[in-house]
PDB file of C-alpha atoms in Angstrom:
ATOM      1  CA  CYS X   1       2.892   9.051  23.319  1.00 86.00           C
ATOM      2  CA  LEU X   2       5.072  11.676  21.709  1.00 88.00           C
ATOM      3  CA  ILE X   3       5.044  12.710  18.046  1.00 90.00           C
ATOM      4  CA  GLY X   4       7.419  15.078  16.297  1.00 91.00           C
ATOM      5  CA  PHE X   5       7.188  16.905  12.999  1.00 90.00           C
ATOM      6  CA  ASP X   6       9.508  17.215   9.956  1.00 90.00           C
ATOM      7  CA  ASN X   7      11.253  13.829  10.423  1.00 92.00           C
ATOM      8  CA  ILE X   8      14.705  15.314  10.898  1.00 91.00           C
ATOM      9  CA  GLU X   9      17.604  12.846  10.909  1.00 90.00           C
ATOM     10  CA  GLU X  10      18.031  12.982  14.679  1.00 91.00           C
ATOM     11  CA  ALA X  11      14.457  11.715  15.192  1.00 91.00           C
ATOM     12  CA  GLY X  12      15.562   8.326  13.858  1.00 91.00           C
ATOM     13  CA  TRP X  13      18.568   7.986  16.158  1.00 91.00           C
ATOM     14  CA  SER X  14      18.233   4.889  18.336  1.00 89.00           C
ATOM     15  CA  SER X  15      18.529   7.006  21.503  1.00 89.00           C
ATOM     16  CA  TYR X  16      15.360   8.899  20.498  1.00 89.00           C
ATOM     17  CA  GLY X  17      13.272   6.718  18.168  1.00 92.00           C
ATOM     18  CA  LEU X  18      10.829   9.607  17.788  1.00 94.00           C
ATOM     19  CA  THR X  19       7.666   8.943  15.803  1.00 93.00           C
ATOM     20  CA  THR X  20       7.268  11.865  13.433  1.00 94.00           C
ATOM     21  CA  PHE X  21       5.832  13.025  10.123  1.00 94.00           C
ATOM     22  CA  ALA X  22       7.922  13.614   6.989  1.00 94.00           C
ATOM     23  CA  GLN X  23       7.092  16.640   4.878  1.00 94.00           C
ATOM     24  CA  PRO X  24       6.462  15.815   1.179  1.00 95.00           C
ATOM     25  CA  LEU X  25       9.301  18.109   0.089  1.00 94.00           C
ATOM     26  CA  GLU X  26       9.286  17.094  -3.573  1.00 96.00           C
ATOM     27  CA  ALA X  27       5.561  17.784  -3.943  1.00 96.00           C
ATOM     28  CA  MET X  28       5.945  21.089  -2.087  1.00 95.00           C
ATOM     29  CA  GLY X  29       8.846  22.104  -4.315  1.00 96.00           C
ATOM     30  CA  ASP X  30       6.840  21.212  -7.420  1.00 96.00           C
ATOM     31  CA  ALA X  31       3.997  23.408  -6.170  1.00 95.00           C
ATOM     32  CA  VAL X  32       6.371  26.349  -5.645  1.00 95.00           C
ATOM     33  CA  ILE X  33       7.738  25.973  -9.177  1.00 96.00           C
ATOM     34  CA  GLU X  34       4.182  25.836 -10.513  1.00 94.00           C
ATOM     35  CA  LEU X  35       3.371  29.069  -8.657  1.00 94.00           C
ATOM     36  CA  ILE X  36       6.441  30.763 -10.120  1.00 95.00           C
ATOM     37  CA  ARG X  37       5.372  29.700 -13.595  1.00 96.00           C
ATOM     38  CA  HIS X  38       1.702  30.591 -13.037  1.00 94.00           C
ATOM     39  CA  PRO X  39       1.431  33.356 -10.407  1.00 93.00           C
ATOM     40  CA  GLU X  40      -2.283  33.748 -11.154  1.00 93.00           C
ATOM     41  CA  ALA X  41      -2.798  30.422  -9.341  1.00 89.00           C
ATOM     42  CA  ALA X  42      -1.568  31.879  -6.044  1.00 90.00           C
ATOM     43  CA  GLY X  43      -5.068  31.891  -4.550  1.00 90.00           C
ATOM     44  CA  ILE X  44      -5.542  28.147  -5.018  1.00 90.00           C
ATOM     45  CA  ARG X  45      -5.350  26.201  -1.771  1.00 92.00           C
ATOM     46  CA  ARG X  46      -2.948  23.268  -1.762  1.00 93.00           C
ATOM     47  CA  LEU X  47      -2.859  20.515   0.826  1.00 95.00           C
ATOM     48  CA  PHE X  48       0.101  18.212   1.316  1.00 96.00           C
ATOM     49  CA  GLN X  49      -0.057  14.885   3.109  1.00 95.00           C
ATOM     50  CA  PRO X  50       2.909  14.219   5.397  1.00 94.00           C
ATOM     51  CA  ALA X  51       4.004  10.577   5.638  1.00 93.00           C
ATOM     52  CA  PRO X  52       4.172   9.071   9.126  1.00 92.00           C
ATOM     53  CA  ALA X  53       7.503   7.651  10.282  1.00 92.00           C
ATOM     54  CA  TRP X  54       6.471   5.221  13.030  1.00 92.00           C
ATOM     55  CA  ARG X  55       9.116   4.665  15.678  1.00 92.00           C
ATOM     56  CA  HIS X  56       9.188   3.963  19.413  1.00 91.00           C
ATOM     57  CA  THR X  57       7.376   6.948  20.964  1.00 91.00           C
ATOM     58  CA  VAL X  58       3.883   5.824  19.990  1.00 87.00           C
ATOM     59  CA  ARG X  59       2.377   2.612  21.338  1.00 79.00           C
ATOM     60  CA  PRO X  60      -0.348   0.794  19.449  1.00 70.00           C
ATOM     61  CA  ALA X  61      -3.816   1.159  20.941  1.00 68.00           C
ATOM     62  CA  ALA X  62      -4.814  -1.578  23.348  1.00 57.00           C
ATOM     63  CA  VAL X  63      -7.181  -4.141  21.906  1.00 56.00           C
ATOM     64  CA  SER X  64     -10.196  -4.872  24.099  1.00 56.00           C
TER      65      SER X  64
END
């Protein structure tokens, strides 16, 4: 199995078919804007969930 990160366009090319994770760019951008507007919130930890883009480099687990 092989998994990439950032889900760049090339990962989806048929010659690669790389399973990867897509960054939630809109949510991350919103968080940056919120920090600009409210710099006192800079110490608050934010977690973002990347969305999986399942392709051909990960096989499903074998069923016993």
